[in-house]
GROMACS .gro file of C-alpha atoms in nm:
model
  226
    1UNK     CA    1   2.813   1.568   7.889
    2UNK     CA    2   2.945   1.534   7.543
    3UNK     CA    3   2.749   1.261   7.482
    4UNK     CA    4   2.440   1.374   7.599
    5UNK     CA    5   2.493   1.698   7.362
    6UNK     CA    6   2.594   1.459   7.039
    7UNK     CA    7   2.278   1.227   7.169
    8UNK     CA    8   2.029   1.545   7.143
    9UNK     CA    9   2.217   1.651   6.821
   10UNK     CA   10   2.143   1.305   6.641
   11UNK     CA   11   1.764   1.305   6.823
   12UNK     CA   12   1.718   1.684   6.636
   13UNK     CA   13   1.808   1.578   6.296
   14UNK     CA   14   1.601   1.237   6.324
   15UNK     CA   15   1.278   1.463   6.407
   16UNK     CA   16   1.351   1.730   6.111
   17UNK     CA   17   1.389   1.365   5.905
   18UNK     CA   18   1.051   1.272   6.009
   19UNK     CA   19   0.891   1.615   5.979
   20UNK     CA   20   1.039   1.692   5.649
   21UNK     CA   21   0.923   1.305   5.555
   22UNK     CA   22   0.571   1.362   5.693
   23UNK     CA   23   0.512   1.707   5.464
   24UNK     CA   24   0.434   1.575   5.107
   25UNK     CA   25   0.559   1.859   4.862
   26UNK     CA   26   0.256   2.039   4.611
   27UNK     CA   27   0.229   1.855   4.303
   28UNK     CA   28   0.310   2.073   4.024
   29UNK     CA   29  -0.036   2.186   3.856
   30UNK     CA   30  -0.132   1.979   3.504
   31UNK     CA   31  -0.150   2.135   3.229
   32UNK     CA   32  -0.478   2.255   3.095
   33UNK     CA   33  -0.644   2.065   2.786
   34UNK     CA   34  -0.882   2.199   2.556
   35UNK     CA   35  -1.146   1.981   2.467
   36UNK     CA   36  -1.148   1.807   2.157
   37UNK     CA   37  -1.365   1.886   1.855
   38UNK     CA   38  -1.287   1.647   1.650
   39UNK     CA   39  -1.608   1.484   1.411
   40UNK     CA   40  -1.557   1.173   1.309
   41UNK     CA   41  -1.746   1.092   0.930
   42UNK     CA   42  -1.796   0.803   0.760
   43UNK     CA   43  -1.900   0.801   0.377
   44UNK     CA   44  -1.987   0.529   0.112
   45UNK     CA   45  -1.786   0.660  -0.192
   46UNK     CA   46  -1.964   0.668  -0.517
   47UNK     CA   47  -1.834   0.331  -0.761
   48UNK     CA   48  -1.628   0.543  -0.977
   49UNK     CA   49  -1.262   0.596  -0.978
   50UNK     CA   50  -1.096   0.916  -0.906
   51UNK     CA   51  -1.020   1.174  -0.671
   52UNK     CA   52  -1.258   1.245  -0.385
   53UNK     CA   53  -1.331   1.640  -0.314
   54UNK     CA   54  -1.535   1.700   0.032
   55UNK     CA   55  -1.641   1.998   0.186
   56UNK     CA   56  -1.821   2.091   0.512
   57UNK     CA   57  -2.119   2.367   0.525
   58UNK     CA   58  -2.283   2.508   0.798
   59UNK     CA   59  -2.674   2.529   0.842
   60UNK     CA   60  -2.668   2.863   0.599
   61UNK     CA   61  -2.526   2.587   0.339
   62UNK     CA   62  -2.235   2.789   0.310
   63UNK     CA   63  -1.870   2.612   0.237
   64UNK     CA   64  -1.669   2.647   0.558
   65UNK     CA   65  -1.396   2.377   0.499
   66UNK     CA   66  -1.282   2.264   0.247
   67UNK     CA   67  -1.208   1.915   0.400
   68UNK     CA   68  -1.076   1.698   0.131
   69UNK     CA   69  -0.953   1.822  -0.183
   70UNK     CA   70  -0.887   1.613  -0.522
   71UNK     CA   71  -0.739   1.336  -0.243
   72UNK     CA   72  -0.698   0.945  -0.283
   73UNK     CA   73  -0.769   0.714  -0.066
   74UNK     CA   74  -0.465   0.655   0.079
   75UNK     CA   75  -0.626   1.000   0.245
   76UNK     CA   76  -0.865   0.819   0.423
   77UNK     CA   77  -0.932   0.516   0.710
   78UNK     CA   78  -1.088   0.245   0.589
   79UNK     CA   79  -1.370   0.146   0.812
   80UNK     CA   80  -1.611  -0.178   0.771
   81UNK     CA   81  -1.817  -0.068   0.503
   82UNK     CA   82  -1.700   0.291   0.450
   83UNK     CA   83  -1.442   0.536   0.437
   84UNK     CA   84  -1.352   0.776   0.760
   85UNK     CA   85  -1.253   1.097   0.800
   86UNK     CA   86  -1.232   1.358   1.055
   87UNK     CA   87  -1.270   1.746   1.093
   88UNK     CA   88  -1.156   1.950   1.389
   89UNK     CA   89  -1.448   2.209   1.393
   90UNK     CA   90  -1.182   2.448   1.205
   91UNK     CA   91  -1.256   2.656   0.911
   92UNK     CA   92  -1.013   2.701   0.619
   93UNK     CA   93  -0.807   3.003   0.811
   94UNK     CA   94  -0.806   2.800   1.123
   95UNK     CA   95  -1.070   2.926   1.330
   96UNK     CA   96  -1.253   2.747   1.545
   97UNK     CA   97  -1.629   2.758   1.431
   98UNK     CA   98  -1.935   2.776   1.651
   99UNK     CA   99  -2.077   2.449   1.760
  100UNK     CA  100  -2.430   2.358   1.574
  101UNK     CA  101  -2.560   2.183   1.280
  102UNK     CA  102  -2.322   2.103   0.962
  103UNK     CA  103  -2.317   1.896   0.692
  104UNK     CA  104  -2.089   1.741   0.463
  105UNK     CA  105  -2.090   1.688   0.083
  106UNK     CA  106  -1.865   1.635  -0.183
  107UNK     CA  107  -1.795   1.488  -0.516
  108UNK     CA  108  -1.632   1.151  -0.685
  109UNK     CA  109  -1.406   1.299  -1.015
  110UNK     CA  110  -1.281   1.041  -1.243
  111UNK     CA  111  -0.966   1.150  -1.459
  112UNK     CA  112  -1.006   1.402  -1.735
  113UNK     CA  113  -0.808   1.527  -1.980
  114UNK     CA  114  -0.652   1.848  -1.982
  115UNK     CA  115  -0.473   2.047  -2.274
  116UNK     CA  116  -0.329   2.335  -2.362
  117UNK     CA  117  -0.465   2.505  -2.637
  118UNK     CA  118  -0.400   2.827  -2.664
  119UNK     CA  119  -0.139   3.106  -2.506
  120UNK     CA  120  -0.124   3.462  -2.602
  121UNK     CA  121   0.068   3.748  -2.471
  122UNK     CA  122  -0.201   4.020  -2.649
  123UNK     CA  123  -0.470   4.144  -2.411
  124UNK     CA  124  -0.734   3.940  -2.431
  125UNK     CA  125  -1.080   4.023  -2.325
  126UNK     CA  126  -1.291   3.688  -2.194
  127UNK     CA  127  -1.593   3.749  -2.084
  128UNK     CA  128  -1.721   3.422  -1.905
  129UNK     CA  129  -2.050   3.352  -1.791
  130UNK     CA  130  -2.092   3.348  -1.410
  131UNK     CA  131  -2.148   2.983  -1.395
  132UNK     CA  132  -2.120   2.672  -1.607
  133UNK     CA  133  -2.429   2.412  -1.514
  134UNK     CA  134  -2.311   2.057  -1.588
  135UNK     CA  135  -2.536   1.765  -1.572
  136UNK     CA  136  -2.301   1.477  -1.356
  137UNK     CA  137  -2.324   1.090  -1.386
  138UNK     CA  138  -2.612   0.973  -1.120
  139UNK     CA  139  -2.488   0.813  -0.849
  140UNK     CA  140  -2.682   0.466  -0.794
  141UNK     CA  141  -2.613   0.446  -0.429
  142UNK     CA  142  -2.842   0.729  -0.402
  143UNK     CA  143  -3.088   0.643  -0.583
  144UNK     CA  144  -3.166   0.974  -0.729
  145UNK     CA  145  -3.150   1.104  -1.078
  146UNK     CA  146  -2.860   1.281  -1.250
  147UNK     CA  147  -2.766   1.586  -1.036
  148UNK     CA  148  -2.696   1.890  -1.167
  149UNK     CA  149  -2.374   2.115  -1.013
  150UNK     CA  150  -2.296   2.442  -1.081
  151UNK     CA  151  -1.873   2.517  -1.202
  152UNK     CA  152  -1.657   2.785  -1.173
  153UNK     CA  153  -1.275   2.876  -1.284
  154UNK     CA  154  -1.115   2.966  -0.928
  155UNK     CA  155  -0.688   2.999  -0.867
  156UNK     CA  156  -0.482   3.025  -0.513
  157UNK     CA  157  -0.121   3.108  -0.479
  158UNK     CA  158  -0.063   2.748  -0.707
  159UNK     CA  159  -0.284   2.658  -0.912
  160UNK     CA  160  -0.589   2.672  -1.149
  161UNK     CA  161  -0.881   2.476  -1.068
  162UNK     CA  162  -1.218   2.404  -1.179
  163UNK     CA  163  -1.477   2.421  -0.864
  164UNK     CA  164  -1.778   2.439  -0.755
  165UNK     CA  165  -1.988   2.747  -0.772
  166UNK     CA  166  -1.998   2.744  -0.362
  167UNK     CA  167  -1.601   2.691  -0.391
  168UNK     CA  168  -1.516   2.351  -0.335
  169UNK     CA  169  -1.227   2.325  -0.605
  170UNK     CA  170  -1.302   1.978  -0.806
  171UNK     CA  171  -1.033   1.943  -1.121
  172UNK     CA  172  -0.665   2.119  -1.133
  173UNK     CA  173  -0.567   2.254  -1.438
  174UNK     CA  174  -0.290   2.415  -1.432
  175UNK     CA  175   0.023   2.560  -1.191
  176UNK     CA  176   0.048   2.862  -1.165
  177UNK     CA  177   0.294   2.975  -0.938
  178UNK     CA  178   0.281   3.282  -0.698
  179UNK     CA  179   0.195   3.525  -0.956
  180UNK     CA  180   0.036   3.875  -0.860
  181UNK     CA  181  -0.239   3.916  -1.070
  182UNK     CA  182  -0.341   3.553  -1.143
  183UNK     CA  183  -0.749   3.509  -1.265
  184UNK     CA  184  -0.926   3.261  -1.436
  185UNK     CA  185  -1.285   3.224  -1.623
  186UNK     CA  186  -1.458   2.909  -1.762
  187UNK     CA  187  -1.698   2.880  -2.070
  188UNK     CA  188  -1.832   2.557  -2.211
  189UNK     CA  189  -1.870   2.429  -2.606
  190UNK     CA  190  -2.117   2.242  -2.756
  191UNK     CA  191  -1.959   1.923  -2.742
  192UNK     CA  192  -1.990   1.955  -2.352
  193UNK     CA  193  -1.631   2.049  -2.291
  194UNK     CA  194  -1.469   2.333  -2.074
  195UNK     CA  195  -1.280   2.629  -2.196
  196UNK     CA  196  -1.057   2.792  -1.897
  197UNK     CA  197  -0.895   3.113  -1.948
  198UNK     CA  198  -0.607   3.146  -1.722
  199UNK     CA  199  -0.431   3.495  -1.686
  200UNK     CA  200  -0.075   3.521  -1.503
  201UNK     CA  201   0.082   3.899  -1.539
  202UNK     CA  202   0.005   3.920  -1.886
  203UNK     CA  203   0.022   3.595  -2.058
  204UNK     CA  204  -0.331   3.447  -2.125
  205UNK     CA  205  -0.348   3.052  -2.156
  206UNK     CA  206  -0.622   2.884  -2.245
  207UNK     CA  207  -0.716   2.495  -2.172
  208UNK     CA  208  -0.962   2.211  -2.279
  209UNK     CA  209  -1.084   2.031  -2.014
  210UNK     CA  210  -1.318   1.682  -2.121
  211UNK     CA  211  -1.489   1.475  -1.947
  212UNK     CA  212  -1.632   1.731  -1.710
  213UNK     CA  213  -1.949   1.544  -1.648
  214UNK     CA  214  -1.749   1.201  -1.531
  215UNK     CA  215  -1.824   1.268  -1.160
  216UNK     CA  216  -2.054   1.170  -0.936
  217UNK     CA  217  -2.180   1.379  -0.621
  218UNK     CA  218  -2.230   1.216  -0.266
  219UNK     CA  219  -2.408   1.385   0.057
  220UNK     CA  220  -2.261   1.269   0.437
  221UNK     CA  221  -2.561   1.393   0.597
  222UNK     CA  222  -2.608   1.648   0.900
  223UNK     CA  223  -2.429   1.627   1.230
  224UNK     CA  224  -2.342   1.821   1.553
  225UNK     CA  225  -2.081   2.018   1.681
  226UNK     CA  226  -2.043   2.072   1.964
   0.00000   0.00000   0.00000
């Protein structure tokens, strides 16, 4: 009789085995992905040497991204006959933008040379005019004459720049550090050269920037996204 129980016993637990062997547990649910966004462009750079400036502008040709900003190469993949870059459909504050038509243009700036002329701690009143047209070096891959771009004097929480009159900042002048109050205006001379006017808190310094029209502009085309 003992047997026969200890038999049934053993027969009991071999069945759960099978049953609990036959019952595959849930997989645990993946994770969800989002989609990428990512735009791949490709570019023939301009033969000059410099820093490369690129922005991206949506079908109101208005800067949304500033994509590539004074960068090297180094910055960029090197494809067969081009250089590659890609944007994630984000806007400078990180927001994803709408899908639809972009484009993307930018600008080949060859060193310049930047000085220090002038630093007061007097009030100084500039009055600069709202833009500065420059007349750039034509770019032969293009096959177009000599374009003309629009500058500005812009500043962040760093630095002074030199950009375009749509924003894309093209030359650094000067660090400024994270000082409340920071502003900047541009003016040009005769002899082609730029004047910026840099005031942090209460010190105005002023600069000399040559060379402004060694740059050559560049145009990626249109694309989708999506």
């Amino acid at each position: 009789m003992t047997k026969r129980i200890f038999t049934i016993a053993m027969f009991i637990v071999f069945a759960r085995g099978l049953v609990n062997a036959q019952v595959p547990s849930s997989p645990a649910p993946s994770p969800l992905i989002a989609p990428s966004r990512s735009v791949r462009l490709s570019f023939l750079p301009p033969p000059m040497e410099g820093t490369i400036s690129l922005g991206i502008y949506n079908d109101a040709d208005q800067l949304v991204r500033v994509l590539h900003q004074e960068a090297g190469l180094d910055e960029f993949s090197i494809g067969a006959d081009a250089l590659v870059t890609k944007w994630d459909g984000k806007d400078d504050d990180g927001f994803d933008l709408p899908a639809g038509k972009y484009s993307a243009r930018g600008f080949v700036i060859a060193p310049m040379k930047v000085e220090e002329i002038g630093r007061t701690e007097s009030v100084v009143f500039v009055d600069p005019p709202d833009f500065v047209r420059v007349k750039l070096v034509a770019n032969p891959l293009e096959n177009n004459e000599r374009p003309i771009v629009d500058l500005k004097a812009g500043c962040d929480d760093e630095n002074a720049y030199i950009r375009t009159k749509d924003g894309l900042p093209l030359v650094t002048v000067t660090n400024t550090g994270e000082i409340l109050g920071t502003d900047a205006g541009l003016m040009q001379d005769p002899d082609k050269s730029v004047h910026v006017f840099v005031r942090t808190g209460k010190t105005t310094r002023e600069f000399r920037v040559t060379g402004i029209t060694k740059m050559m502009a560049f145009d990626c085309g249109e694309f989708e996204l999506k």
